[in-house]
mmCIF file of C-alpha atoms and ligand atoms in Angstrom:
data_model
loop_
_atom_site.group_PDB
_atom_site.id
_atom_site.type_symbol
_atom_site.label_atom_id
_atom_site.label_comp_id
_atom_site.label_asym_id
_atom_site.label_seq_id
_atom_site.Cartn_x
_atom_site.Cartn_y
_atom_site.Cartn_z
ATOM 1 C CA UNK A 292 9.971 -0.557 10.272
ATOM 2 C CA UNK A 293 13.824 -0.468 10.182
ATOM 3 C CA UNK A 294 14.739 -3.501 7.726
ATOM 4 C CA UNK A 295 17.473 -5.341 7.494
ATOM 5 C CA UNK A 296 19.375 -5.742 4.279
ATOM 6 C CA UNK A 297 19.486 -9.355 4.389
ATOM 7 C CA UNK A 298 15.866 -9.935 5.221
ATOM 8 C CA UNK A 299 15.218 -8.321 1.193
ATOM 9 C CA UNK A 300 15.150 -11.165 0.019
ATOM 10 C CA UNK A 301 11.700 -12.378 1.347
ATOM 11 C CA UNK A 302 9.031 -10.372 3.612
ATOM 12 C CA UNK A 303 6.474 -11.669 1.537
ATOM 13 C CA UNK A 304 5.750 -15.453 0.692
ATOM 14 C CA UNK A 305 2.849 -16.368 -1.523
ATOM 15 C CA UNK A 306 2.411 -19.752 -2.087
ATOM 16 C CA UNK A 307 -0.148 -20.820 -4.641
ATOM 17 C CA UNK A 308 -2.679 -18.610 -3.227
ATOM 18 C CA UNK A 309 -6.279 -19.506 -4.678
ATOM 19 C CA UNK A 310 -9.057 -17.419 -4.372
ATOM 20 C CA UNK A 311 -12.596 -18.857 -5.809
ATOM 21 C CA UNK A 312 -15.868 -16.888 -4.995
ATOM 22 C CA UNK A 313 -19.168 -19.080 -5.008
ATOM 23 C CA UNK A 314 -19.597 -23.180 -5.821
ATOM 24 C CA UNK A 315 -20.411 -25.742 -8.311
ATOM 25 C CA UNK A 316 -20.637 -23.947 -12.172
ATOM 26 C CA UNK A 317 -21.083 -20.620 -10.966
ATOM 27 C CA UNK A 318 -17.878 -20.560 -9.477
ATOM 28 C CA UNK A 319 -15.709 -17.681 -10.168
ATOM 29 C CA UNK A 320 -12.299 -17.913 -10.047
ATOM 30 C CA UNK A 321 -10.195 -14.612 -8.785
ATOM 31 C CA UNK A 322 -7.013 -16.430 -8.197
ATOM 32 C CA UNK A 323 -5.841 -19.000 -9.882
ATOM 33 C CA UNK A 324 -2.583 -20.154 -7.807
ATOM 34 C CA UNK A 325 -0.396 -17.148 -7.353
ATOM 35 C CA UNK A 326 3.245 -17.851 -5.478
ATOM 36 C CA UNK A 327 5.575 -14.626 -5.233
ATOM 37 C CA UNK A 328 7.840 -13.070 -3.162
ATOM 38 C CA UNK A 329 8.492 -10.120 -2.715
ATOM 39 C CA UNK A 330 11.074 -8.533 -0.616
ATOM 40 C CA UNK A 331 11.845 -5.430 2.271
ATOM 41 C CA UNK A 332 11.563 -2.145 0.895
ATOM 42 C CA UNK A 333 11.038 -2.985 -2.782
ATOM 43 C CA UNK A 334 8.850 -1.343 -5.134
ATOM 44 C CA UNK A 335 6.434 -3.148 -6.647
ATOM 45 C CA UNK A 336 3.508 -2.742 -9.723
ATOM 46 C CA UNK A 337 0.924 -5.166 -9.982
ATOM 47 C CA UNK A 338 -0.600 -4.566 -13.328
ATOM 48 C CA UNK A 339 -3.123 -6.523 -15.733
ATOM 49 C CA UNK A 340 -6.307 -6.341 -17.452
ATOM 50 C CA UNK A 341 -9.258 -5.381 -15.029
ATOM 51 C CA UNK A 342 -11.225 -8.435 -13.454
ATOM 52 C CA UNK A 343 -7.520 -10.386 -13.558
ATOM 53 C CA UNK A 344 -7.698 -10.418 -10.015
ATOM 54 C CA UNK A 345 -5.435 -7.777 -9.096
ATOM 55 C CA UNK A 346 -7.941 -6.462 -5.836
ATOM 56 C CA UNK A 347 -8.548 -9.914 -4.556
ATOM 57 C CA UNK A 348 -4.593 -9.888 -4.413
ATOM 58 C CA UNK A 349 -4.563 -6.745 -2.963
ATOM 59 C CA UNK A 350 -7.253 -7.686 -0.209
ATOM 60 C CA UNK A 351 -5.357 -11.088 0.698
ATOM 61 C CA UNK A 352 -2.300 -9.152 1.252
ATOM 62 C CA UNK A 353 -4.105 -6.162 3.409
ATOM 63 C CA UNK A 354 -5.519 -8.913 5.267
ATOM 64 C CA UNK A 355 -9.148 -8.176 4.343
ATOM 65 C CA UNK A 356 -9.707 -11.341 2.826
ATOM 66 C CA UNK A 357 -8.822 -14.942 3.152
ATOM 67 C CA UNK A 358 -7.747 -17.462 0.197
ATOM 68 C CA UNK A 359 -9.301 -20.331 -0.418
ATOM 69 C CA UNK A 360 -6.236 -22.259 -0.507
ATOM 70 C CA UNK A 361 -2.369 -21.285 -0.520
ATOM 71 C CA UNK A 362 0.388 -19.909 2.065
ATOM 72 C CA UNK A 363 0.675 -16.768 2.534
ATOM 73 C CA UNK A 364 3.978 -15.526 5.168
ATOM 74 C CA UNK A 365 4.569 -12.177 5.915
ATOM 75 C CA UNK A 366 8.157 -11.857 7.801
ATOM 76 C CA UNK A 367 7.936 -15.057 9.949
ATOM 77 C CA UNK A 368 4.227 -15.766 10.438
ATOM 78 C CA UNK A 369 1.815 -17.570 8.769
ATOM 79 C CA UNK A 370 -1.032 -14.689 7.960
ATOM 80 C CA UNK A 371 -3.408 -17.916 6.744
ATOM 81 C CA UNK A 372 -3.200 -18.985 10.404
ATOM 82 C CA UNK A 373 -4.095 -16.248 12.430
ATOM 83 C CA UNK A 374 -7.183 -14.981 14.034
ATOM 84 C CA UNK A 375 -9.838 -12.105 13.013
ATOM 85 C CA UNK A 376 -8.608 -10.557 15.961
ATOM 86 C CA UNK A 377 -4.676 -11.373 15.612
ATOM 87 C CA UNK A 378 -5.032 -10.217 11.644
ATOM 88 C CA UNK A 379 -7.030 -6.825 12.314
ATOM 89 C CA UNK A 380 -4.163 -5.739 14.600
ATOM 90 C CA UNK A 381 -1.306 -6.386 11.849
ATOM 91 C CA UNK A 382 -3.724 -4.049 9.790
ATOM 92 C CA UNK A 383 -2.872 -0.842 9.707
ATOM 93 C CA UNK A 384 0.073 -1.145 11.925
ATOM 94 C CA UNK A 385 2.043 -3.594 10.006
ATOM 95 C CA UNK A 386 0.020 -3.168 6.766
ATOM 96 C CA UNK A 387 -0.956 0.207 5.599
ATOM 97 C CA UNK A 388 -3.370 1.451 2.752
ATOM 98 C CA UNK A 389 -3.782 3.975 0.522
ATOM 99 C CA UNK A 390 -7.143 3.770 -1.496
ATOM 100 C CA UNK A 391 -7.848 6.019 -5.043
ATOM 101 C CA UNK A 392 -10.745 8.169 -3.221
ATOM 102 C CA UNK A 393 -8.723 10.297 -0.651
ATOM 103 C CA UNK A 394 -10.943 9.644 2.497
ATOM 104 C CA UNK A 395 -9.809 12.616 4.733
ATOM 105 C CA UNK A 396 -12.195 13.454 7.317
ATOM 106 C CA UNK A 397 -13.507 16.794 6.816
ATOM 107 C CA UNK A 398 -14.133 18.495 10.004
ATOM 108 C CA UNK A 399 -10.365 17.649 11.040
ATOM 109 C CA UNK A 400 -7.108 19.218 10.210
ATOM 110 C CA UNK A 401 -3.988 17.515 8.621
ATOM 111 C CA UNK A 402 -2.587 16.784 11.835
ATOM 112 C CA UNK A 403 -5.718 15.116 13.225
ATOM 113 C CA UNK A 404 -6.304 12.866 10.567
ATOM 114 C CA UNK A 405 -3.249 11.467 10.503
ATOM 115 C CA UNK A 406 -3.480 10.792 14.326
ATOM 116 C CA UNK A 407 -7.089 9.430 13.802
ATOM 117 C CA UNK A 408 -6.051 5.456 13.495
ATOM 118 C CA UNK A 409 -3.309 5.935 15.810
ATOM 119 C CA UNK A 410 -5.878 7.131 18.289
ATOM 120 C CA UNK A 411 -8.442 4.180 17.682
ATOM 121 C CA UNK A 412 -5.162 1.732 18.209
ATOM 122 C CA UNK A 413 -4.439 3.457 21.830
ATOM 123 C CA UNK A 414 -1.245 4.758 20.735
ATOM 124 C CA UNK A 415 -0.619 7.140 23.544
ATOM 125 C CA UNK A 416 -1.255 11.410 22.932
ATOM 126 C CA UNK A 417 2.290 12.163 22.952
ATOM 127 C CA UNK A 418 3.523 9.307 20.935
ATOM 128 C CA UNK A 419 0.977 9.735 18.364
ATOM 129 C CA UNK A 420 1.520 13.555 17.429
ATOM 130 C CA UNK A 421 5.584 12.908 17.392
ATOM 131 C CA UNK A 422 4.540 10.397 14.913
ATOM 132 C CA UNK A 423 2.175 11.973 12.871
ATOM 133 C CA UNK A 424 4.658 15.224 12.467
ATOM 134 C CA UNK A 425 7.483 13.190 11.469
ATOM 135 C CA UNK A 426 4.856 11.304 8.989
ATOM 136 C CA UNK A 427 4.106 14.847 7.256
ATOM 137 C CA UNK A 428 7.209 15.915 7.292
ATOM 138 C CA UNK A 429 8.165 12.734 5.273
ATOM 139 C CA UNK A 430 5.737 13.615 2.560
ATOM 140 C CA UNK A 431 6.545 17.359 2.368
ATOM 141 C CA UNK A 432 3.244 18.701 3.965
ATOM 142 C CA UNK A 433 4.396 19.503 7.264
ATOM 143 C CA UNK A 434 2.983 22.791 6.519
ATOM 144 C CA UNK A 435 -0.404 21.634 6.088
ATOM 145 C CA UNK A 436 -0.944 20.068 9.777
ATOM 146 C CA UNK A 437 -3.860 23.028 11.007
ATOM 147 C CA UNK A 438 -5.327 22.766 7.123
ATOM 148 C CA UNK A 439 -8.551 21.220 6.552
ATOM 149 C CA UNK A 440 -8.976 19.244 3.615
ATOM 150 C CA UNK A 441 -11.063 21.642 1.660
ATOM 151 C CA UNK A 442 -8.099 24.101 2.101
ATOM 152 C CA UNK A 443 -5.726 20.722 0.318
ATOM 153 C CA UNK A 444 -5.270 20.521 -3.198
ATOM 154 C CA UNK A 445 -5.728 16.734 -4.363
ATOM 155 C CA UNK A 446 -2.110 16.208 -4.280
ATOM 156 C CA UNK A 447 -1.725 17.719 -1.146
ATOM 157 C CA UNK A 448 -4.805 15.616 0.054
ATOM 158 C CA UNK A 449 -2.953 12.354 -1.082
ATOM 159 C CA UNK A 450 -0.126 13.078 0.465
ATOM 160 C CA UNK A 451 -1.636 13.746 3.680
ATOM 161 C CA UNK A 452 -3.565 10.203 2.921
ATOM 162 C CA UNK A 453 -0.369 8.679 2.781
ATOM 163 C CA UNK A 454 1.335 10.311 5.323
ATOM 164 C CA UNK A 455 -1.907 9.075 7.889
ATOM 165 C CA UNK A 456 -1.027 5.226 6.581
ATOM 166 C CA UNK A 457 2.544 5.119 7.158
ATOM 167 C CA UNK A 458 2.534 7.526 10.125
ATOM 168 C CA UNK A 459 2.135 3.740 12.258
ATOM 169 C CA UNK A 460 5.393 2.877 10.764
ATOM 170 C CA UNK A 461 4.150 -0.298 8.580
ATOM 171 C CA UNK A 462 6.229 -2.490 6.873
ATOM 172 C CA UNK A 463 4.231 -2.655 3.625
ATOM 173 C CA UNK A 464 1.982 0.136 2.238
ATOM 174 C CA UNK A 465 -0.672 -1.362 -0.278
ATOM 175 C CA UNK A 466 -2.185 1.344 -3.016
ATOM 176 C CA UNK A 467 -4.877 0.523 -5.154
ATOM 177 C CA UNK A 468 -4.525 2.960 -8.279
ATOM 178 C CA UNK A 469 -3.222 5.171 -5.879
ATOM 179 C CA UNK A 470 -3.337 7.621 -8.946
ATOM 180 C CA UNK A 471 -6.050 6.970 -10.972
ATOM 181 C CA UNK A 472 -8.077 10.381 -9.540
ATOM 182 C CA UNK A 473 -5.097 12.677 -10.389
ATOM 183 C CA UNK A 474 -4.078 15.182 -12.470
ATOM 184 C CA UNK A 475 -0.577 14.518 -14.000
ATOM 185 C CA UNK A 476 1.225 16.365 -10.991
ATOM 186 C CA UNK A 477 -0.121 15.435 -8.351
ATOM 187 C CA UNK A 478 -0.203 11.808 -9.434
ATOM 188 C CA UNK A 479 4.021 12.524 -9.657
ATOM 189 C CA UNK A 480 4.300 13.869 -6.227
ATOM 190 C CA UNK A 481 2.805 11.234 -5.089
ATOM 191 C CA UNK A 482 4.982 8.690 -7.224
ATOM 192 C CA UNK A 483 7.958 10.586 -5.515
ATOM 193 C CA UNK A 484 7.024 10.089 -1.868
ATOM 194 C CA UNK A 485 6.296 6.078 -2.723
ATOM 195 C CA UNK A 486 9.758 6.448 -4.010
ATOM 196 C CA UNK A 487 11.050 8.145 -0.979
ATOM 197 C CA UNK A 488 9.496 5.980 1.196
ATOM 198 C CA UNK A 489 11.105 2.814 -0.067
ATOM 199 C CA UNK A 490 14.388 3.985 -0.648
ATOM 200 C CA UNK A 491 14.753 6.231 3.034
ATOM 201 C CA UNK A 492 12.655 4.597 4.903
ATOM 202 C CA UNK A 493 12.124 1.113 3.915
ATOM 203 C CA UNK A 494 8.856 0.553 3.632
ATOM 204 C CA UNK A 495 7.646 -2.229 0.892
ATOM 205 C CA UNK A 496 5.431 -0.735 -1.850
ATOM 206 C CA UNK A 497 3.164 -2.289 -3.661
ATOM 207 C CA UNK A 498 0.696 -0.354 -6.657
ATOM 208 C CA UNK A 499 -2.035 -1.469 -8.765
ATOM 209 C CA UNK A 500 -2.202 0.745 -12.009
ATOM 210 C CA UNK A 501 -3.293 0.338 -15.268
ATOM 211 C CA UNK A 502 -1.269 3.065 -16.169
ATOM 212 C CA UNK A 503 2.329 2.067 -17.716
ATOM 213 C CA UNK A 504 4.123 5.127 -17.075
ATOM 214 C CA UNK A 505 2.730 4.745 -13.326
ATOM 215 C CA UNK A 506 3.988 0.898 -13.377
ATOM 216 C CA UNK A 507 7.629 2.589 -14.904
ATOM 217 C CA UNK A 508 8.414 4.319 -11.303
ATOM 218 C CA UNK A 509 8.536 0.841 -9.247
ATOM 219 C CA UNK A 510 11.492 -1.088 -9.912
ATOM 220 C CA UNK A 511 9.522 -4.580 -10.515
ATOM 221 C CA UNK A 512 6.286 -5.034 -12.562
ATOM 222 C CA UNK A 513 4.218 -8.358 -11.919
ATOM 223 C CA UNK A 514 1.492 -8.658 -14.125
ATOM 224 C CA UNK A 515 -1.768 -11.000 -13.572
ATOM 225 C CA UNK A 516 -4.223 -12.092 -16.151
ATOM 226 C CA UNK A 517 -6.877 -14.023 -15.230
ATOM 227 C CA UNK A 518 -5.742 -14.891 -11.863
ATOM 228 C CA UNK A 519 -2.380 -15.709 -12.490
ATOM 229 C CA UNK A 520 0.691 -14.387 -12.625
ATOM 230 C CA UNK A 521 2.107 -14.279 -16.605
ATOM 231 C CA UNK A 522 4.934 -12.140 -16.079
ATOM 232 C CA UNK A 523 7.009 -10.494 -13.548
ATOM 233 C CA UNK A 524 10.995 -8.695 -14.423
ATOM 234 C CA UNK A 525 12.931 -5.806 -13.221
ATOM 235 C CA UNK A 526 12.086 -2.699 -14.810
ATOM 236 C CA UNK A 527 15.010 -1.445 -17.383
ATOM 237 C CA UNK A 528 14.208 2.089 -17.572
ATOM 238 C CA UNK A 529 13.031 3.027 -14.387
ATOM 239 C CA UNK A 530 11.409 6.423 -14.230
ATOM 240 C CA UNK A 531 11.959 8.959 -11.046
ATOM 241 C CA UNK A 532 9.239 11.426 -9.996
ATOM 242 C CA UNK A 533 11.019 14.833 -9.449
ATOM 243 C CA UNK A 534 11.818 15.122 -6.289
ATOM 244 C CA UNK A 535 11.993 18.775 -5.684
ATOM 245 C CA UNK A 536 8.271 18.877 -5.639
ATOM 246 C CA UNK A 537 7.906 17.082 -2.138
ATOM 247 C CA UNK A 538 7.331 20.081 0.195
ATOM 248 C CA UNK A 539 5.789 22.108 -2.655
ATOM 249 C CA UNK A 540 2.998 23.977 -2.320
ATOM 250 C CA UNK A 541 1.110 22.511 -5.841
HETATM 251 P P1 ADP B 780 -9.233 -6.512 -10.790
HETATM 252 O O1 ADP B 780 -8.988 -5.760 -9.524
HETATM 253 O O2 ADP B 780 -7.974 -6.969 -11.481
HETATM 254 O O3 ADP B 780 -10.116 -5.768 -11.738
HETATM 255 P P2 ADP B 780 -10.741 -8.318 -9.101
HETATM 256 O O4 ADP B 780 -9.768 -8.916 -8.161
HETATM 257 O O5 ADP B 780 -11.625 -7.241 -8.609
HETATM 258 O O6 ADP B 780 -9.997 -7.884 -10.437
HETATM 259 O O7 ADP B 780 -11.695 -9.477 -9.638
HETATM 260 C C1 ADP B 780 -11.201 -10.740 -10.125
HETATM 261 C C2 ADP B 780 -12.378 -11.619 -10.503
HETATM 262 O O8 ADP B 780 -13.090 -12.000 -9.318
HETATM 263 C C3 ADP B 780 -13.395 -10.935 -11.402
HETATM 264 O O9 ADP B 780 -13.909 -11.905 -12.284
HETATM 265 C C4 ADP B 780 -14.458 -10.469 -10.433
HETATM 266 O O10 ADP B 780 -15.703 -10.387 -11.066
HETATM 267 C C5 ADP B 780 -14.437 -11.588 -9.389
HETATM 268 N N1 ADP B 780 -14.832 -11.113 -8.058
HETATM 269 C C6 ADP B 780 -14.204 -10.192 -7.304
HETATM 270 N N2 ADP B 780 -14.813 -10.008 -6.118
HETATM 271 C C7 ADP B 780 -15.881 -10.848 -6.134
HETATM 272 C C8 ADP B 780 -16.933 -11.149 -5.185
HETATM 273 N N3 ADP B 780 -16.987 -10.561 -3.988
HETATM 274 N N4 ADP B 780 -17.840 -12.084 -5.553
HETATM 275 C C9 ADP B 780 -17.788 -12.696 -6.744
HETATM 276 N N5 ADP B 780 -16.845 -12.475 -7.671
HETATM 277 C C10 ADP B 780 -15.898 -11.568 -7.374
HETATM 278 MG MG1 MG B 781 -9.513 -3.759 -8.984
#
C-alpha cells in the first residue's frame, strides 16, 4: 500500500478503453474510448448524467468486466492481459469496493466482517485480526468491533463497510455513490475517512456521485457523457468533511 511519491504520477493507465454491449444495430455503446490516468493516492470524482457509462468504468477498473478494446495498466501490468484467475486475486486485495447498499453480514460483529474476505483469501488468524483492528481504528469505529450491525447507525455501518475493503491494504478503493443512501452526516463522515485515507494512508480514491457537493471533497472531477470523457480539472474550492467526527459515536 505504501506509495511512492514519484510513482503519483501514473498507477492507472487507460488507454482508449471501449466498452460495446451486444452486435450489429442493437449495439449499445457504454464506452466510447476513454484514456486517463490517474495517479497514487489521489482523489478522484467520476461524475455525469446516468447511463454515461460511469459503472461500466467502474466495473473495468474493479476488474469485473473486460473492454472490448483499449489498455488498461494498473502499476506495471497489463490488467487486459491477465487471467480470470490472475484478475480475481488483484480483487479485493489490490482493488477494494465500497457499494451504496452497506452489505454487512448480520449475524457477525464489526470485527468479523471485516475479517470475512481476509478469511476467504487465507490470510492467516493472527494476521487478519491485527489487520482488521488497525482497519477500524482508521475509520474511527474501533469501538464498534463486538457490535452487530443492527446495533450500527448507517454511518457507522459505512464506515465499518469501508473499513472491511481497505482492511487488505489495496491500492485503489472504488465507491459507487458511496453516499447516495445517507443522511447528510453520515454521508460527511464518510467523505472524511475517503479523505483520510488518501492523504495518511495513500490509498487511490475513486467516487461516482451525482451529487456536486459530494464531487467538491475529491481534489479532481472527471466527468463522462455518453461514454466519453468531456471534462476532467482540479477542483478550485475543495471542500473538507470535518474531521472531528471520525471516532464519533453519530
Ligand atoms: P451509468 O452508471 O453512468 O448510469 P452505465 O455504465 O450503467 O451508466 O451504462 C452505460 C450504458 O451502457 C447505458 O446505455 C446502459 O444502458 C448500457 N449498459 C450497461 N450495462 C449493460 C448491459 N449489461 N447490457 C447492455 N447494456 C448495458
Ligand atoms: Mg451507474
Amino acid at each position: 500500500m505504501a506509495v511512492e511519491k514519484a510513482e503519483r504520477a501514473r498507477l492507472i493507465q487507460l488507454k482508449d478503453i471501449v466498452r460495446r454491449y451486444g452486435e450489429g444495430e442493437g449495439t449499445v455503446h457504454a464506452l466510447r474510448g476513454v484514456s486517463l490516468t490517474i495517479g497514487s493516492g489521489e482523489m478522484v470524482a467520476l461524475m455525469g448524467p446516468s447511463g454515461s457509462g460511469k459503472s461500466t468504468l467502474m466495473n473495468i477498473l474493479g476488474l469485473f468486466d473486460r473492454p472490448s478494446s483499449g489498455c488498461y495498466r494498473l502499476g506495471d501490468q497489463d490488467m487486459t492481459r491477465l487471467s480470470a484467475r490472475q484478475q480475481s486475486a488483484l480483487r479485493g486485495h489490490r482493488i477494494a469496493f465500497v457499494f451504496q447498499g452497506i452489505h454487512l453480514l448480520p449475524r457477525l460483529n464489526g470485527l468479523a466482517n471485516v475479517e470475512l474476505p481476509m478469511s476467504y483469501a487465507r490470510v492467516p488468524a493472527s494476521k487478519r485480526q491485527e489487520s482488521a483492528l488497525r482497519a477500524l481504528d482508521h475509520l474511527g469505529v474501533g469501538s464498534l468491533k463486538d457490535r452487530y450491525p443492527s446495533q450500527m447507525s448507517g454511518g457507522q455501518a459505512q464506515r465499518v463497510a469501508i473499513a472491511r475493503a481497505i482492511a487488505p491494504g489495496p491500492d485503489v478503493l472504488l465507491a459507487d455513490e458511496p453516499t447516495g443512501a445517507l443522511d447528510r452526516k453520515s454521508g460527511e463522515m464518510v467523505l472524511s475517512a475517503f479523505q483520510a485515507l488518501h492523504q495518511q494512508i495513500g490509498v487511490t480514491v475513486i467516487i461516482v456521485t451525482h451529487d456536486q457537493v459530494v464531487a467538491q471533497h475529491a481534489e479532481r472531477i472527471i466527468s463522462l457523457e455518453d461514454g466519453q470523457v468531456i471534462d476532467d480539472k482540479p477542483v478550485s474550492n475543495r471542500l473538507v468533511a470535518p474531521r472531528s467526527i471520525i471516532g464519533g459515536q453519530a
